[in-house]
């Protein structure tokens, strides 16, 4: 019965996911400025460095030879995070008014989490690549970079899921279906 009541909300979330995913495929770096700019500002603070923005490329850090560009925006992470929050919230929340707020709250929460994870991932990548530069051949740096991204994103998604589920279990009067 709960699933049927949530069908509308699931469909809205799916439509938003598909529209955003399609939008990402045709987006360029400028279109993702809303993710890249705050990420750049925080990475700049952590590294005490300044970047230069190139409209067609992204934010370039000369002292690290790093560009924060479209693939660094974390947009796919944002979509996964949004979906996770929607699914978990709809599982636990029964109040219709709160259900109506799930999608905007999930979008804002996923956005904030994406910025945090992006900054963490990029900073970790800069530090680890700098440390492994002398140990590994130049062509293996891409593997290091992608591995850091995968481990970071997966870890934060799992941690986010765990914390959110604990939050809902502790703060809702949810009864397990038998």
Coordinates of C-alpha atoms in Angstrom, one line a residue:
X1 CA 0.0 0.0 0.0
X2 CA 2.8 2.4 0.8
X3 CA 4.5 1.8 -2.5
X4 CA 1.3 2.6 -4.4
X5 CA 0.9 5.9 -2.5
X6 CA 4.5 6.7 -3.4
X7 CA 4.2 5.9 -7.1
X8 CA 3.6 9.6 -8.1
X9 CA 6.7 10.7 -6.2
X10 CA 8.9 8.0 -7.7
X11 CA 7.7 8.9 -11.1
X12 CA 8.5 12.6 -10.6
X13 CA 11.9 11.7 -9.3
X14 CA 12.6 9.4 -12.3
X15 CA 11.5 12.1 -14.7
X16 CA 13.8 14.7 -13.0
X17 CA 16.6 12.2 -13.1
X18 CA 16.1 11.5 -16.8
X19 CA 15.8 15.2 -17.7
X20 CA 18.9 16.1 -15.7
X21 CA 20.9 13.2 -17.2
X22 CA 19.9 14.2 -20.7
X23 CA 20.8 17.8 -19.9
X24 CA 24.2 16.7 -18.7
X25 CA 24.9 14.9 -22.0
X26 CA 24.5 18.2 -23.9
X27 CA 26.0 20.5 -21.2
X28 CA 29.4 22.1 -21.4
X29 CA 31.7 23.4 -18.7
X30 CA 29.8 26.8 -18.6
X31 CA 26.5 25.0 -17.9
X32 CA 28.0 23.2 -14.9
X33 CA 29.4 26.4 -13.4
X34 CA 27.0 26.0 -10.5
X35 CA 28.9 22.9 -9.4
X36 CA 32.4 23.9 -10.6
X37 CA 32.6 27.4 -9.1
X38 CA 32.0 26.5 -5.4
X39 CA 34.2 23.5 -5.8
X40 CA 37.0 25.7 -7.3
X41 CA 36.6 28.2 -4.5
X42 CA 36.9 25.6 -1.7
X43 CA 39.8 23.7 -3.5
X44 CA 41.5 27.1 -3.8
X45 CA 41.1 27.7 -0.1
X46 CA 42.5 24.2 0.8
X47 CA 45.5 24.5 -1.5
X48 CA 46.1 28.2 -1.0
X49 CA 46.1 28.5 -4.7
X50 CA 44.4 30.6 -7.4
X51 CA 42.9 29.2 -10.5
X52 CA 42.1 30.8 -13.9
X53 CA 38.8 30.1 -15.5
X54 CA 38.7 29.3 -19.2
X55 CA 35.1 29.2 -20.5
X56 CA 35.6 26.2 -22.7
X57 CA 37.9 24.3 -20.4
X58 CA 37.3 24.9 -16.7
X59 CA 39.3 26.1 -13.8
X60 CA 43.1 25.7 -14.3
X61 CA 45.6 25.5 -11.5
X62 CA 49.0 26.3 -13.0
X63 CA 51.0 25.2 -9.9
X64 CA 49.4 21.7 -10.0
X65 CA 48.8 21.5 -13.7
X66 CA 45.2 20.5 -13.0
X67 CA 42.0 21.5 -14.7
X68 CA 38.7 21.2 -12.9
X69 CA 36.3 20.7 -15.8
X70 CA 33.0 19.0 -16.8
X71 CA 34.0 15.5 -15.8
X72 CA 35.1 16.9 -12.4
X73 CA 31.7 18.5 -11.7
X74 CA 30.3 15.4 -9.9
X75 CA 27.1 15.6 -11.8
X76 CA 26.6 11.9 -11.9
X77 CA 27.3 11.7 -8.2
X78 CA 24.6 14.5 -7.8
X79 CA 22.1 12.3 -9.6
X80 CA 22.9 9.2 -7.6
X81 CA 22.7 11.1 -4.4
X82 CA 19.4 12.7 -5.4
X83 CA 18.0 9.3 -6.2
X84 CA 19.3 7.7 -3.0
X85 CA 17.7 10.5 -0.8
X86 CA 14.4 10.3 -2.6
X87 CA 14.1 6.5 -2.3
X88 CA 15.1 6.4 1.3
X89 CA 12.9 9.3 2.3
X90 CA 9.9 7.8 0.5
X91 CA 10.5 4.5 2.3
X92 CA 10.1 6.2 5.7
X93 CA 8.0 9.3 5.4
X94 CA 4.2 8.9 5.5
X95 CA 3.0 12.5 5.8
X96 CA 1.8 13.9 2.4
X97 CA 3.1 17.4 3.1
X98 CA 6.6 16.0 3.9
X99 CA 6.5 13.8 0.8
X100 CA 5.8 16.8 -1.4
X101 CA 9.0 18.4 0.1
X102 CA 11.2 15.3 -0.5
X103 CA 12.2 16.2 -4.1
X104 CA 13.3 19.8 -3.5
X105 CA 15.0 18.9 -0.2
X106 CA 16.7 15.9 -2.0
X107 CA 18.0 18.2 -4.8
X108 CA 19.4 20.8 -2.4
X109 CA 20.9 18.1 -0.1
X110 CA 22.4 16.2 -3.1
X111 CA 23.9 19.5 -4.4
X112 CA 25.5 20.3 -1.0
X113 CA 26.9 16.8 -0.6
X114 CA 28.2 16.9 -4.2
X115 CA 30.2 20.0 -3.5
X116 CA 31.6 18.6 -0.3
X117 CA 32.6 15.3 -2.0
X118 CA 34.0 17.0 -5.1
X119 CA 36.3 19.2 -2.9
X120 CA 37.4 16.2 -0.9
X121 CA 38.0 14.1 -4.0
X122 CA 39.9 16.8 -5.9
X123 CA 42.0 17.8 -2.9
X124 CA 42.9 14.1 -2.2
X125 CA 43.7 13.6 -5.9
X126 CA 46.0 16.6 -5.9
X127 CA 47.8 15.5 -2.8
X128 CA 48.1 11.8 -3.8
X129 CA 49.2 12.5 -7.3
X130 CA 51.8 14.9 -6.0
X131 CA 53.1 12.1 -3.6
X132 CA 53.0 9.4 -6.3
X133 CA 54.5 11.5 -9.1
X134 CA 58.1 10.2 -8.4
X135 CA 57.0 6.6 -7.6
X136 CA 54.8 5.9 -10.6
X137 CA 55.3 6.4 -14.3
X138 CA 53.5 9.4 -15.8
X139 CA 51.0 7.3 -17.8
X140 CA 49.7 5.7 -14.6
X141 CA 48.6 9.0 -13.1
X142 CA 45.3 8.8 -14.9
X143 CA 44.6 5.4 -13.2
X144 CA 45.5 6.9 -9.8
X145 CA 43.2 9.9 -10.5
X146 CA 40.2 7.7 -11.5
X147 CA 40.8 5.2 -8.6
X148 CA 40.7 8.1 -6.1
X149 CA 37.4 9.3 -7.7
X150 CA 35.8 5.9 -7.6
X151 CA 36.8 5.1 -4.1
X152 CA 35.8 8.6 -2.8
X153 CA 32.4 8.7 -4.5
X154 CA 31.5 5.1 -3.5
X155 CA 32.6 5.6 0.0
X156 CA 30.6 8.8 0.5
X157 CA 27.5 7.3 -1.2
X158 CA 27.6 4.3 1.2
X159 CA 28.3 6.6 4.2
X160 CA 25.5 8.9 3.1
X161 CA 23.1 6.0 2.7
X162 CA 24.0 4.5 6.1
X163 CA 23.7 7.9 8.0
X164 CA 20.4 8.8 6.2
X165 CA 18.8 5.4 6.9
X166 CA 19.8 5.7 10.6
X167 CA 18.4 9.2 10.7
X168 CA 15.1 8.1 9.3
X169 CA 14.9 5.0 11.5
X170 CA 15.5 7.1 14.6
X171 CA 13.3 10.0 13.7
X172 CA 10.2 8.4 12.1
X173 CA 7.7 6.0 13.5
X174 CA 8.2 3.6 10.7
X175 CA 6.9 0.1 11.1
X176 CA 8.4 -2.7 9.0
X177 CA 6.1 -4.4 6.7
X178 CA 5.8 -8.1 7.2

